[in-house]
């Protein structure tokens, strides 16, 4: 097959992005806007219905196709309704981006001090939520001949030093497991591990004077901070025909923070 730049296009594809209703400078919003710009119809899913619909309106205002849907990824019934809404509006699902997660809410508390309720909540959103969404869309992908699942993990999982990091390395495990289980159905499952990204949440978690930033400055190979839009290119690779031979992989997009042979 001869390479064409059109292999990065997503015309006719239907994508769901969870946690995409964040206003301002959020990774989920950047993902949804980027997928729409590449030609996909996008379901903007978020527990914040107002935010989801606002991002969907941004997409349609620029000529794209989008639908905002309130979704609680910890609730299988809500996730099933999300998948059904995608099928009703756009005919099916080709791409799932499991972006929704708790971060700021859980990262500051030492693991040894987490209550069982806090621990379970972190895993319910960051790991089980991704499984719920995958289970809901896989039958729809299979009916369309295959699909792409992209899980949002984190450089903070290598190695994990917080409960947030623990949930993200667990999500890596889910990624590799689903890649093996779903490959026969032509469903690719990969992950993106961002570094210190200056989303609104990232800026709140790691201000310029934080000890983490000082340590990162001393160890990172290139630029230590990135913007949400800088994650869109890797996402398009994993979602498009250009990345058809990739599965079970984690793309580290972090300026050389995590360097693995």
mmCIF file of C-alpha atoms in Angstrom, residues 26-175:
data_model
loop_
_atom_site.group_PDB
_atom_site.id
_atom_site.type_symbol
_atom_site.label_atom_id
_atom_site.label_comp_id
_atom_site.label_asym_id
_atom_site.label_seq_id
_atom_site.Cartn_x
_atom_site.Cartn_y
_atom_site.Cartn_z
ATOM 1 C CA UNK A 26 -8.733 21.105 28.336
ATOM 2 C CA UNK A 27 -7.333 17.968 26.730
ATOM 3 C CA UNK A 28 -10.770 16.479 26.092
ATOM 4 C CA UNK A 29 -11.918 19.582 24.243
ATOM 5 C CA UNK A 30 -8.700 19.597 22.164
ATOM 6 C CA UNK A 31 -9.258 15.945 21.273
ATOM 7 C CA UNK A 32 -12.883 16.525 20.241
ATOM 8 C CA UNK A 33 -12.000 19.576 18.141
ATOM 9 C CA UNK A 34 -9.065 17.776 16.518
ATOM 10 C CA UNK A 35 -11.094 14.711 15.564
ATOM 11 C CA UNK A 36 -13.797 16.918 14.085
ATOM 12 C CA UNK A 37 -11.202 18.871 12.092
ATOM 13 C CA UNK A 38 -9.985 15.553 10.646
ATOM 14 C CA UNK A 39 -13.507 14.807 9.423
ATOM 15 C CA UNK A 40 -15.041 12.679 12.188
ATOM 16 C CA UNK A 41 -18.492 13.136 13.632
ATOM 17 C CA UNK A 42 -17.897 13.568 17.370
ATOM 18 C CA UNK A 43 -19.954 12.650 20.403
ATOM 19 C CA UNK A 44 -18.801 14.928 23.207
ATOM 20 C CA UNK A 45 -19.500 12.940 26.374
ATOM 21 C CA UNK A 46 -19.174 14.433 29.839
ATOM 22 C CA UNK A 47 -20.895 14.277 33.202
ATOM 23 C CA UNK A 48 -21.196 18.061 32.783
ATOM 24 C CA UNK A 49 -23.990 18.205 30.220
ATOM 25 C CA UNK A 50 -23.733 21.964 29.740
ATOM 26 C CA UNK A 51 -20.013 21.713 28.987
ATOM 27 C CA UNK A 52 -20.529 18.793 26.593
ATOM 28 C CA UNK A 53 -23.131 20.684 24.617
ATOM 29 C CA UNK A 54 -20.991 23.833 24.567
ATOM 30 C CA UNK A 55 -18.047 21.991 22.994
ATOM 31 C CA UNK A 56 -20.390 20.292 20.518
ATOM 32 C CA UNK A 57 -21.724 23.729 19.568
ATOM 33 C CA UNK A 58 -18.151 24.948 18.990
ATOM 34 C CA UNK A 59 -17.601 22.074 16.574
ATOM 35 C CA UNK A 60 -20.828 22.590 14.640
ATOM 36 C CA UNK A 61 -20.146 26.344 14.440
ATOM 37 C CA UNK A 62 -17.004 25.567 12.441
ATOM 38 C CA UNK A 63 -18.837 23.242 10.057
ATOM 39 C CA UNK A 64 -18.251 19.948 11.876
ATOM 40 C CA UNK A 65 -20.704 17.362 13.137
ATOM 41 C CA UNK A 66 -21.070 16.861 16.871
ATOM 42 C CA UNK A 67 -23.453 15.895 19.627
ATOM 43 C CA UNK A 68 -23.131 16.713 23.332
ATOM 44 C CA UNK A 69 -24.290 13.963 25.685
ATOM 45 C CA UNK A 70 -24.342 13.835 29.477
ATOM 46 C CA UNK A 71 -22.543 10.628 30.474
ATOM 47 C CA UNK A 72 -21.540 9.188 33.826
ATOM 48 C CA UNK A 73 -18.896 6.659 32.845
ATOM 49 C CA UNK A 74 -19.220 4.858 36.202
ATOM 50 C CA UNK A 75 -22.853 4.007 35.376
ATOM 51 C CA UNK A 76 -23.253 1.267 32.737
ATOM 52 C CA UNK A 77 -26.796 2.446 31.923
ATOM 53 C CA UNK A 78 -25.557 5.973 31.254
ATOM 54 C CA UNK A 79 -22.731 4.621 29.093
ATOM 55 C CA UNK A 80 -25.160 2.440 27.138
ATOM 56 C CA UNK A 81 -27.294 5.532 26.495
ATOM 57 C CA UNK A 82 -24.172 7.354 25.228
ATOM 58 C CA UNK A 83 -23.440 4.575 22.739
ATOM 59 C CA UNK A 84 -27.076 4.460 21.640
ATOM 60 C CA UNK A 85 -27.067 8.233 21.091
ATOM 61 C CA UNK A 86 -23.981 7.921 18.881
ATOM 62 C CA UNK A 87 -25.592 5.173 16.834
ATOM 63 C CA UNK A 88 -28.872 7.076 16.469
ATOM 64 C CA UNK A 89 -27.230 10.363 15.474
ATOM 65 C CA UNK A 90 -24.383 9.121 13.290
ATOM 66 C CA UNK A 91 -24.984 5.434 12.525
ATOM 67 C CA UNK A 92 -22.457 3.728 14.805
ATOM 68 C CA UNK A 93 -19.100 4.120 16.531
ATOM 69 C CA UNK A 94 -15.606 3.782 15.056
ATOM 70 C CA UNK A 95 -13.438 5.515 17.654
ATOM 71 C CA UNK A 96 -13.553 5.694 21.456
ATOM 72 C CA UNK A 97 -11.249 8.015 23.373
ATOM 73 C CA UNK A 98 -11.355 7.168 27.085
ATOM 74 C CA UNK A 99 -10.216 10.566 28.324
ATOM 75 C CA UNK A 100 -12.453 11.167 31.367
ATOM 76 C CA UNK A 101 -10.593 10.851 34.668
ATOM 77 C CA UNK A 102 -10.140 12.156 38.166
ATOM 78 C CA UNK A 103 -6.759 13.815 38.713
ATOM 79 C CA UNK A 104 -6.640 16.943 40.852
ATOM 80 C CA UNK A 105 -9.183 15.417 43.212
ATOM 81 C CA UNK A 106 -6.998 12.444 44.140
ATOM 82 C CA UNK A 107 -3.352 13.128 43.382
ATOM 83 C CA UNK A 108 -2.424 15.086 46.523
ATOM 84 C CA UNK A 109 -3.419 12.497 49.137
ATOM 85 C CA UNK A 110 -0.784 9.849 50.009
ATOM 86 C CA UNK A 111 -1.965 6.342 49.143
ATOM 87 C CA UNK A 112 -1.610 5.170 52.728
ATOM 88 C CA UNK A 113 -4.124 7.836 53.780
ATOM 89 C CA UNK A 114 -6.765 7.044 51.172
ATOM 90 C CA UNK A 115 -10.036 5.748 52.539
ATOM 91 C CA UNK A 116 -11.593 2.734 50.874
ATOM 92 C CA UNK A 117 -14.276 5.030 49.458
ATOM 93 C CA UNK A 118 -11.684 7.377 47.917
ATOM 94 C CA UNK A 119 -9.724 4.464 46.469
ATOM 95 C CA UNK A 120 -12.816 2.847 44.972
ATOM 96 C CA UNK A 121 -13.980 6.149 43.491
ATOM 97 C CA UNK A 122 -10.614 6.713 41.802
ATOM 98 C CA UNK A 123 -10.675 3.259 40.215
ATOM 99 C CA UNK A 124 -14.376 3.514 39.313
ATOM 100 C CA UNK A 125 -13.715 6.588 37.171
ATOM 101 C CA UNK A 126 -10.161 6.089 35.897
ATOM 102 C CA UNK A 127 -10.220 2.350 35.174
ATOM 103 C CA UNK A 128 -13.704 0.829 35.369
ATOM 104 C CA UNK A 129 -15.152 3.786 33.476
ATOM 105 C CA UNK A 130 -12.882 3.022 30.530
ATOM 106 C CA UNK A 131 -13.929 -0.632 30.634
ATOM 107 C CA UNK A 132 -17.625 0.324 30.775
ATOM 108 C CA UNK A 133 -17.260 2.524 27.699
ATOM 109 C CA UNK A 134 -15.250 -0.091 25.807
ATOM 110 C CA UNK A 135 -17.817 -2.790 26.536
ATOM 111 C CA UNK A 136 -20.602 -0.533 25.268
ATOM 112 C CA UNK A 137 -18.991 0.356 21.933
ATOM 113 C CA UNK A 138 -17.186 -2.836 20.901
ATOM 114 C CA UNK A 139 -20.339 -4.452 19.435
ATOM 115 C CA UNK A 140 -20.987 -1.277 17.428
ATOM 116 C CA UNK A 141 -17.387 -1.224 16.172
ATOM 117 C CA UNK A 142 -17.520 -4.891 15.244
ATOM 118 C CA UNK A 143 -20.622 -4.288 13.125
ATOM 119 C CA UNK A 144 -18.690 -1.638 11.180
ATOM 120 C CA UNK A 145 -15.715 -3.896 10.581
ATOM 121 C CA UNK A 146 -13.435 -2.680 13.367
ATOM 122 C CA UNK A 147 -12.473 0.380 15.341
ATOM 123 C CA UNK A 148 -9.993 2.218 17.533
ATOM 124 C CA UNK A 149 -9.905 2.571 21.317
ATOM 125 C CA UNK A 150 -7.479 5.060 22.825
ATOM 126 C CA UNK A 151 -6.998 5.227 26.580
ATOM 127 C CA UNK A 152 -5.589 8.317 28.252
ATOM 128 C CA UNK A 153 -2.916 7.189 30.704
ATOM 129 C CA UNK A 154 -0.108 9.351 32.141
ATOM 130 C CA UNK A 155 3.625 9.785 32.456
ATOM 131 C CA UNK A 156 2.849 9.801 36.166
ATOM 132 C CA UNK A 157 2.352 6.042 35.956
ATOM 133 C CA UNK A 158 6.068 5.392 35.207
ATOM 134 C CA UNK A 159 6.475 4.541 38.023
ATOM 135 C CA UNK A 160 3.287 5.443 39.887
ATOM 136 C CA UNK A 161 3.882 7.597 42.947
ATOM 137 C CA UNK A 162 0.255 8.506 43.712
ATOM 138 C CA UNK A 163 -3.107 6.766 43.632
ATOM 139 C CA UNK A 164 -3.704 8.637 40.375
ATOM 140 C CA UNK A 165 -0.567 7.018 38.959
ATOM 141 C CA UNK A 166 -1.692 3.615 40.228
ATOM 142 C CA UNK A 167 -5.002 3.957 38.372
ATOM 143 C CA UNK A 168 -3.175 4.958 35.201
ATOM 144 C CA UNK A 169 -0.763 2.002 35.234
ATOM 145 C CA UNK A 170 -3.840 -0.189 35.755
ATOM 146 C CA UNK A 171 -5.319 1.436 32.659
ATOM 147 C CA UNK A 172 -2.148 0.493 30.765
ATOM 148 C CA UNK A 173 -2.870 -3.087 31.768
ATOM 149 C CA UNK A 174 -6.412 -2.796 30.472
ATOM 150 C CA UNK A 175 -5.026 -1.374 27.222
#
